[in-house]
mmCIF file of C-alpha atoms and ligand atoms in Angstrom:
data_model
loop_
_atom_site.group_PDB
_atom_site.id
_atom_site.type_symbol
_atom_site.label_atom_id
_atom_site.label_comp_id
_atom_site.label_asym_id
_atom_site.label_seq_id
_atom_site.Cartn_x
_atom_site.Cartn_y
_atom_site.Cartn_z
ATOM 1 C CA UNK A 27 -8.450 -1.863 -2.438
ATOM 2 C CA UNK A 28 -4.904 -2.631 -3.014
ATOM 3 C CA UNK A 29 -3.121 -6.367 -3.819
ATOM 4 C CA UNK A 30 0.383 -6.373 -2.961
ATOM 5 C CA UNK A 31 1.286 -9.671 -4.279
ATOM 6 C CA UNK A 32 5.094 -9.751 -2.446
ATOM 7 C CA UNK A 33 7.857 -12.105 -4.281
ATOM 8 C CA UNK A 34 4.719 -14.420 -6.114
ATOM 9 C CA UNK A 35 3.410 -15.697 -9.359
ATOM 10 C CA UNK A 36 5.265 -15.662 -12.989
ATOM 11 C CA UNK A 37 4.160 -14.421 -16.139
ATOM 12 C CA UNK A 38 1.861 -16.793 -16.758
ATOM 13 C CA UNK A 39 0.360 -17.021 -13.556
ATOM 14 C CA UNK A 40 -0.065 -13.369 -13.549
ATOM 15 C CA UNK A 41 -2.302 -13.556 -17.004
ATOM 16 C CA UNK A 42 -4.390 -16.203 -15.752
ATOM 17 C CA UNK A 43 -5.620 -14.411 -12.651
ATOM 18 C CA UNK A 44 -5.939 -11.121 -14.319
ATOM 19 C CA UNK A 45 -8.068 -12.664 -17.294
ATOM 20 C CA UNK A 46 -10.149 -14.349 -14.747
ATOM 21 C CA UNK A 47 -10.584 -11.156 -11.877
ATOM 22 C CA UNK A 48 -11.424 -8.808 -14.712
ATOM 23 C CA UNK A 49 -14.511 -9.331 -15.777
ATOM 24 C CA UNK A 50 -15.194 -10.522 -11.759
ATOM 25 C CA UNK A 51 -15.204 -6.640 -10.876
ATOM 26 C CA UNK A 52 -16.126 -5.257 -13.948
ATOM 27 C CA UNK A 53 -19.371 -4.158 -12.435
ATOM 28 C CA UNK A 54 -17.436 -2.058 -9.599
ATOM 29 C CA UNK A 55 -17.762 1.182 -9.904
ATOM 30 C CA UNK A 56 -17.006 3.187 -6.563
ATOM 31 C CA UNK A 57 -13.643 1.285 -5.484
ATOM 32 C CA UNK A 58 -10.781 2.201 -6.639
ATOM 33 C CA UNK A 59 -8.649 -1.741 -6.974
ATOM 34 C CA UNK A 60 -4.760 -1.381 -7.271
ATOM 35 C CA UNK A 61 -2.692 -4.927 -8.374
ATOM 36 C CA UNK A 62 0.865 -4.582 -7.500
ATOM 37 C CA UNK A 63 2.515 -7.637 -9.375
ATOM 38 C CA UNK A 64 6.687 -8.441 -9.243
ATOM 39 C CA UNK A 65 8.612 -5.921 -11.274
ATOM 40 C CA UNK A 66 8.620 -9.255 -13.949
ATOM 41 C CA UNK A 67 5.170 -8.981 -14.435
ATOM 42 C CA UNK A 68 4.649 -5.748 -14.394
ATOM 43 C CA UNK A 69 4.966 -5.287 -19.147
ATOM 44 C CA UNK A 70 2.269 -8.197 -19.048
ATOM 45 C CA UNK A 71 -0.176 -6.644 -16.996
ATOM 46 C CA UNK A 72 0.626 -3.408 -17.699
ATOM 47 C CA UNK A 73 -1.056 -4.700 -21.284
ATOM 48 C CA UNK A 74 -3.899 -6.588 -20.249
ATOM 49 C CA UNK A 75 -5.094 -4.017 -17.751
ATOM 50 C CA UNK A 76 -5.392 -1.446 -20.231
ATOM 51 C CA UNK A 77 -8.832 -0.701 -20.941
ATOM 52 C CA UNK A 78 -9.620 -1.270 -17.749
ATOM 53 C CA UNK A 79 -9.922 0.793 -14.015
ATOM 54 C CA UNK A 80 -7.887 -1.217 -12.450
ATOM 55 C CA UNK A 81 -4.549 0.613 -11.919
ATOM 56 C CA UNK A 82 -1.232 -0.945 -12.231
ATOM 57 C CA UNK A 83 1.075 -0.349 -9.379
ATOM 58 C CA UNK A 84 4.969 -1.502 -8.445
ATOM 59 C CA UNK A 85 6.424 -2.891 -5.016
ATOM 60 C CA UNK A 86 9.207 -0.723 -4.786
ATOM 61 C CA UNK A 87 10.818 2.013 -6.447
ATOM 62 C CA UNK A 88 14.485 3.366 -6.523
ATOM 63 C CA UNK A 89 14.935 7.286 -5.733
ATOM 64 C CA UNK A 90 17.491 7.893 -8.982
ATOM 65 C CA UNK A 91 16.363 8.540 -12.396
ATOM 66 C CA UNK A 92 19.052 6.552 -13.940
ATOM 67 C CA UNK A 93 22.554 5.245 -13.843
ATOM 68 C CA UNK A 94 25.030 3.119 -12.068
ATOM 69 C CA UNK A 95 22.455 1.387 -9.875
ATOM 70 C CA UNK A 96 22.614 -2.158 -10.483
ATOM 71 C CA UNK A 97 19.253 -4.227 -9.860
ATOM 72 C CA UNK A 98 17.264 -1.200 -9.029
ATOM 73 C CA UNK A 99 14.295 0.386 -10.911
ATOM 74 C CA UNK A 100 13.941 4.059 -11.510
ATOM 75 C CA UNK A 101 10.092 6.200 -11.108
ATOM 76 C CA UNK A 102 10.452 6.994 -14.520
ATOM 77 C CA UNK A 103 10.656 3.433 -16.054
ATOM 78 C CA UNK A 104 7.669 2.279 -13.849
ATOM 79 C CA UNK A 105 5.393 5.388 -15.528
ATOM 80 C CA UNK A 106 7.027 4.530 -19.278
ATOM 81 C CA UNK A 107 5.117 0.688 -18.720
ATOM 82 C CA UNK A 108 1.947 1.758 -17.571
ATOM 83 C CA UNK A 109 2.423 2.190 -12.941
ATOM 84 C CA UNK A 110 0.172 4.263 -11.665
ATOM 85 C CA UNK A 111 1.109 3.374 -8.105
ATOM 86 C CA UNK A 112 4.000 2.764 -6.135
ATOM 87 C CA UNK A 113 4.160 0.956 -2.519
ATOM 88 C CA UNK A 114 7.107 2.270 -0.603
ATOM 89 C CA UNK A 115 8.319 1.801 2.650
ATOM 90 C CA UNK A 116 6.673 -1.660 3.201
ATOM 91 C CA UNK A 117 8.050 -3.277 6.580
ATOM 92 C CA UNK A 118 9.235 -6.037 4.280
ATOM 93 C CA UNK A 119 11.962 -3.822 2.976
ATOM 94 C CA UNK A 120 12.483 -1.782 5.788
ATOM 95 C CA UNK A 121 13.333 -5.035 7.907
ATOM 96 C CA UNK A 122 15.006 -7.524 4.926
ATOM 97 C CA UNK A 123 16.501 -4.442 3.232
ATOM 98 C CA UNK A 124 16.929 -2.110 5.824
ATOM 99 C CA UNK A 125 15.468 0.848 4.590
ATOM 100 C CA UNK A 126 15.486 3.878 6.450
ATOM 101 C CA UNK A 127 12.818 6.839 6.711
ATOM 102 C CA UNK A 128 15.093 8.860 4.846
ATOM 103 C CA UNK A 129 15.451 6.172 1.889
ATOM 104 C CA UNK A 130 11.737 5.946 1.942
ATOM 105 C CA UNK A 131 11.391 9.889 2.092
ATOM 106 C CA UNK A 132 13.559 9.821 -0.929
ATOM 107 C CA UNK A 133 11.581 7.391 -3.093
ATOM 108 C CA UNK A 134 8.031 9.577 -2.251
ATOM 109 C CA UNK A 135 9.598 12.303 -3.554
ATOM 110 C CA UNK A 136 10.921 11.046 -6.241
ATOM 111 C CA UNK A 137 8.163 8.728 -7.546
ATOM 112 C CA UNK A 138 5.122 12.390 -6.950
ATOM 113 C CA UNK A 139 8.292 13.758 -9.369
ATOM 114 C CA UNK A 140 6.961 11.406 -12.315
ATOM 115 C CA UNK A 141 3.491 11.711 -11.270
ATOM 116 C CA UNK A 142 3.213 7.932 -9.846
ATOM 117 C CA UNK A 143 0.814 8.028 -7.101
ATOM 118 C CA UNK A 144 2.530 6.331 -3.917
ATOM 119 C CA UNK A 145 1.179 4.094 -1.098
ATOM 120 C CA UNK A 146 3.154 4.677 1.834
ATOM 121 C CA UNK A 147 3.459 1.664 4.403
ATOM 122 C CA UNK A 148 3.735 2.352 8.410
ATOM 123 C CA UNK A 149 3.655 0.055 11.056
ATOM 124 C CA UNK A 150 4.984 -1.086 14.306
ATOM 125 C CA UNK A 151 6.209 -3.902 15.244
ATOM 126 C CA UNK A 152 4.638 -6.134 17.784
ATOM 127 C CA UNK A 153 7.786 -5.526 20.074
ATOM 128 C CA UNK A 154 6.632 -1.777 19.851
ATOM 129 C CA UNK A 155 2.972 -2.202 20.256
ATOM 130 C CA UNK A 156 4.167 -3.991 23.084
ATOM 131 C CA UNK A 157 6.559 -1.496 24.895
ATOM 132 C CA UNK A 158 3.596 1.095 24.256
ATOM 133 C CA UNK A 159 5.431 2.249 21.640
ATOM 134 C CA UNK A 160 2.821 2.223 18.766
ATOM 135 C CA UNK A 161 2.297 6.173 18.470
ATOM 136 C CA UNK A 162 5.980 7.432 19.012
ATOM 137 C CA UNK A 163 7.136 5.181 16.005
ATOM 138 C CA UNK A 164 4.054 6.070 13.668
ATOM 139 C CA UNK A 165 5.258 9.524 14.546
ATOM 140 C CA UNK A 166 8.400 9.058 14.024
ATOM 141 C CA UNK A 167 7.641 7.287 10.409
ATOM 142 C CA UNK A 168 4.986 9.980 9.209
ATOM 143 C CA UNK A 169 7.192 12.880 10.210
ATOM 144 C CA UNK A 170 10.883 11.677 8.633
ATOM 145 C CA UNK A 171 8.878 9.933 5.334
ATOM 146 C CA UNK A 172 6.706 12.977 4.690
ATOM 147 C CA UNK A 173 9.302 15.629 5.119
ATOM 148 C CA UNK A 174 8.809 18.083 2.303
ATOM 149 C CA UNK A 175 6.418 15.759 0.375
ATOM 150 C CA UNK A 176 2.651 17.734 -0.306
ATOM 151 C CA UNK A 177 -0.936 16.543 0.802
ATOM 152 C CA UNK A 178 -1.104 15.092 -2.893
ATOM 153 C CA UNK A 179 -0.227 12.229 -4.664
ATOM 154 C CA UNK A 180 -0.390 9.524 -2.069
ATOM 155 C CA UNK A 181 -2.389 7.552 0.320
ATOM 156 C CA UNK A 182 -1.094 6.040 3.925
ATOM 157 C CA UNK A 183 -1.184 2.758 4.542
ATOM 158 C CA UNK A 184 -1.314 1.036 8.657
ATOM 159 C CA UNK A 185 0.293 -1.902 8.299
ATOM 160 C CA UNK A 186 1.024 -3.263 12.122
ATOM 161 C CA UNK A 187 3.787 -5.713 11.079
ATOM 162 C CA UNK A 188 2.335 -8.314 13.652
ATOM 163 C CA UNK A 189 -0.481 -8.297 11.443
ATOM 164 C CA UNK A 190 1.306 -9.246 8.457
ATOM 165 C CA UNK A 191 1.035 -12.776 7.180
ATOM 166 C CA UNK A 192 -0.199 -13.772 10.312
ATOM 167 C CA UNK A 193 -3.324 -13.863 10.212
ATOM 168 C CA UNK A 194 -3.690 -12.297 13.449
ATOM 169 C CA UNK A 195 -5.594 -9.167 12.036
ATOM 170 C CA UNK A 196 -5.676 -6.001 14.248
ATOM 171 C CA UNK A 197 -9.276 -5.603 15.922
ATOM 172 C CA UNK A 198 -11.498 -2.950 14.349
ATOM 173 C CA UNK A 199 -11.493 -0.680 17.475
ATOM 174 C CA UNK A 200 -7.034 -0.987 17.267
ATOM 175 C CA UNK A 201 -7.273 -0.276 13.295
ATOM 176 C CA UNK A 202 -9.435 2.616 13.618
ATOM 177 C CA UNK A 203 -7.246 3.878 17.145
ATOM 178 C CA UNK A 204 -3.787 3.727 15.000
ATOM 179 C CA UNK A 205 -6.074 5.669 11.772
ATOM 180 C CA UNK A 206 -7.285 8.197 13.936
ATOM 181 C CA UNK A 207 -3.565 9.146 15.166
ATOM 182 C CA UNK A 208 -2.738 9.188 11.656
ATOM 183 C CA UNK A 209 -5.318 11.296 10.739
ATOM 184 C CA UNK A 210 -4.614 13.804 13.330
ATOM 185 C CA UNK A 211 -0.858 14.220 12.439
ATOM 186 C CA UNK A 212 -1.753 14.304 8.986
ATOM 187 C CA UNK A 213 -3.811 17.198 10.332
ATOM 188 C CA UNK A 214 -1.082 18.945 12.588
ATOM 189 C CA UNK A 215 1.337 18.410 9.221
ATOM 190 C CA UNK A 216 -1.502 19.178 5.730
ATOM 191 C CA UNK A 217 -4.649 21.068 7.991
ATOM 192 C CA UNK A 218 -8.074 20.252 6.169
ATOM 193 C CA UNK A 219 -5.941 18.380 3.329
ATOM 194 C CA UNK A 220 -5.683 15.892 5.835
ATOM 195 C CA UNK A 221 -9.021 14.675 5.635
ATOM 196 C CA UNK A 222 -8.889 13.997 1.667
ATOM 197 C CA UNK A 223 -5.584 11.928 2.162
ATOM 198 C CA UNK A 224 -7.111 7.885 2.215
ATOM 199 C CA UNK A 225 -5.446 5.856 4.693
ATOM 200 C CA UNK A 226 -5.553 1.754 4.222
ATOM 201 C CA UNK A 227 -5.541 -0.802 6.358
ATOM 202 C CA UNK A 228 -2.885 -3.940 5.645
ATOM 203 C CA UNK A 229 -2.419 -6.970 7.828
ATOM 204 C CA UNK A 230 -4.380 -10.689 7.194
ATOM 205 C CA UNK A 231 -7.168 -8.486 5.907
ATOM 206 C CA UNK A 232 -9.410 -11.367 4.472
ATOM 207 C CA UNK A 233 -12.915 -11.196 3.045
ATOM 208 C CA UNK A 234 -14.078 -12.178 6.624
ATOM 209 C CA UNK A 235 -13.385 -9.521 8.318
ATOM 210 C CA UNK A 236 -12.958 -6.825 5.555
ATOM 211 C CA UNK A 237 -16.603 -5.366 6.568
ATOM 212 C CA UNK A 238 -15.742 -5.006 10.101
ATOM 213 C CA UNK A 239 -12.434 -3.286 8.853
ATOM 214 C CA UNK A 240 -14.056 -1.107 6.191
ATOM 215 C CA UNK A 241 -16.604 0.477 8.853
ATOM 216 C CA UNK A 242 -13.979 2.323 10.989
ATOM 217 C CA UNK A 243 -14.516 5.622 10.709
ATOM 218 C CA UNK A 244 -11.113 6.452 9.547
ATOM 219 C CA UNK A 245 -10.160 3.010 7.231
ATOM 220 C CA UNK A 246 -10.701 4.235 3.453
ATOM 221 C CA UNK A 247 -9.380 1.014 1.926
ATOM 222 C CA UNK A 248 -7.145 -2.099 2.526
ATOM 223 C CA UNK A 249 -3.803 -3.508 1.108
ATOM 224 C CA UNK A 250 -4.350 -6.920 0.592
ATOM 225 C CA UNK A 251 -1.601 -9.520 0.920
ATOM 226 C CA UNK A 252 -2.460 -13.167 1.061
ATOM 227 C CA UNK A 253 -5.870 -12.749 0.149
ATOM 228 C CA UNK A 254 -5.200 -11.302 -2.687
ATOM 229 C CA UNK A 255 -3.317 -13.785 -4.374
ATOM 230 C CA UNK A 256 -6.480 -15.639 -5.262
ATOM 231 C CA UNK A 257 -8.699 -14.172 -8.146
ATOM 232 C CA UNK A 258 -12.145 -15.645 -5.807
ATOM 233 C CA UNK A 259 -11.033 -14.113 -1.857
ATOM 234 C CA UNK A 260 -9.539 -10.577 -3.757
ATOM 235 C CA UNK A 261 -12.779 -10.468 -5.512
ATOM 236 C CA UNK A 262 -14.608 -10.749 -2.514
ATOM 237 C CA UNK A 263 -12.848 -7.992 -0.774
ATOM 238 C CA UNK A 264 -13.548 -5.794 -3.369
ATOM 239 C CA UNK A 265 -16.808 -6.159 -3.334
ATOM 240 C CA UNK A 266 -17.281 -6.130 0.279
ATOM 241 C CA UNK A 267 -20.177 -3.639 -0.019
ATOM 242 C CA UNK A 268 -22.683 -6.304 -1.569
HETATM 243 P P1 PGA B 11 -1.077 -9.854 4.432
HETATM 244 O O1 PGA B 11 -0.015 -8.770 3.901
HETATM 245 O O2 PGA B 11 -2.428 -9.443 3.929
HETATM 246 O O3 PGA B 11 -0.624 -11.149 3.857
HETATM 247 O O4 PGA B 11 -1.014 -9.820 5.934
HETATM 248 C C1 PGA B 11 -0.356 -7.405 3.839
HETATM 249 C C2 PGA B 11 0.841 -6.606 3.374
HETATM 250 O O5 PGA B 11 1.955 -6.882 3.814
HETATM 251 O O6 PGA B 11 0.694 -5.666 2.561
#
């Protein structure tokens, strides 16, 4: 179970939720929770989630390992504070900040390169879904971001961008129709690797209808967006099972 927390909370605010969701889920055992704070917060939680098994991830990455690239943060300096994760390709930057499928492709590679485990966002766009579109641009997206990246190292993530922020989640039976593609291209591209690669779901997941979510055959986790910028609904997510 992922939190992507976007462009929210300071320093401060950061610390307070993470000293109060700690000892929340400190009984979890068999979920694997991901926080992905601002790059700003990143040193302070980096510290307080230390001896913990909650793993520390970025928003973004930038494909270089250093230099002349003002504003941007290299794979290496997000291992050196503690990342363990990386989202890339989230429809927020591909839309805002137009990133391609090759910059995304780019920023996998680079990010496996200093062993930071990524979460790679796909998604159409309601426009798509729309046009009947859904499958040629998941396609398209799993084929150009996953060019000459292995079956390790990362985890898919469906994140219908109609879905996003709107709380107009996709139904169980269109979350586990878009998985199931996925699953069988991962197939056609990684063979029985496939099956070992987790694919999440993203889009107004909420703890109301995480259970419904969760019991698609092909939905391994969520990334969590609004819901997970309160220490009580994130909590609840995560421990969906009880
Ligand atoms: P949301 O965002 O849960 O607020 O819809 C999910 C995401 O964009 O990762």
């Amino acid at each position: 179970m992922a939190a992507n927390w976007k462009m929210n909370k300071t320093v401060a605010e950061t610390q307070a939720f993470l000293n109060e969701f700690i000892p929340v889920v400190r009984d979890v055992k068999d979920v694997e929770i991901v926080i992905a704070p601002p790059f700003t917060s990143l040193h302070t939680a980096s510290a307080i989630l230390k001896n913990t098994d909650i793993k520390l991830s970025a928003q973004d990455v930038f494909y270089e390992d250093k230099g002349a690239f003002t504003g941007e943060v290299s794979p290496a300096m997000l291992s050196d504070i503690g990342c363990k994760y990386v989202i890339i390709g989230h429809s927020e930057r591909r839309q805002y900040f137009k990133e391609t499928d090759e910059i995304v492709n780019r920023k996998i590679k680079a990010s496996l390169k200093h062993n930071l485990n990524v979460i790679f966002c796909i998604g159409e766009s309601l426009q798509e879904r729309e046009a009947g579109k859904t499958f040629e641009v998941l396609n398209r997206e799993l084929t150009e971001g996953l060019k000459d990246v292995p079956a390790e190292g990362w985890v898919a993530a469906y994140e219908p961008i109609w879905a996003i922020g709107t709380g107009r989640t996709a139904t169980p039976e269109q979350a586990q129709e878009a998985h199931k593609y996925i699953r069988e291209k991962l197939s056609s591209l990684y063979g029985m690797a496939a099956q070992e690669i987790r694919i999440l779901y993203g889009g107004s997941v909420t703890p109301d209808n995480i259970e419904s979510l969760m019991r698609c055959n092909d939905v391994d986790g969520t990334l969590v967006g609004g819901a997970s910028l309160k220490v009580d609904s994130f909590a609840k997510i995560v421990k969906y099972k009880k």
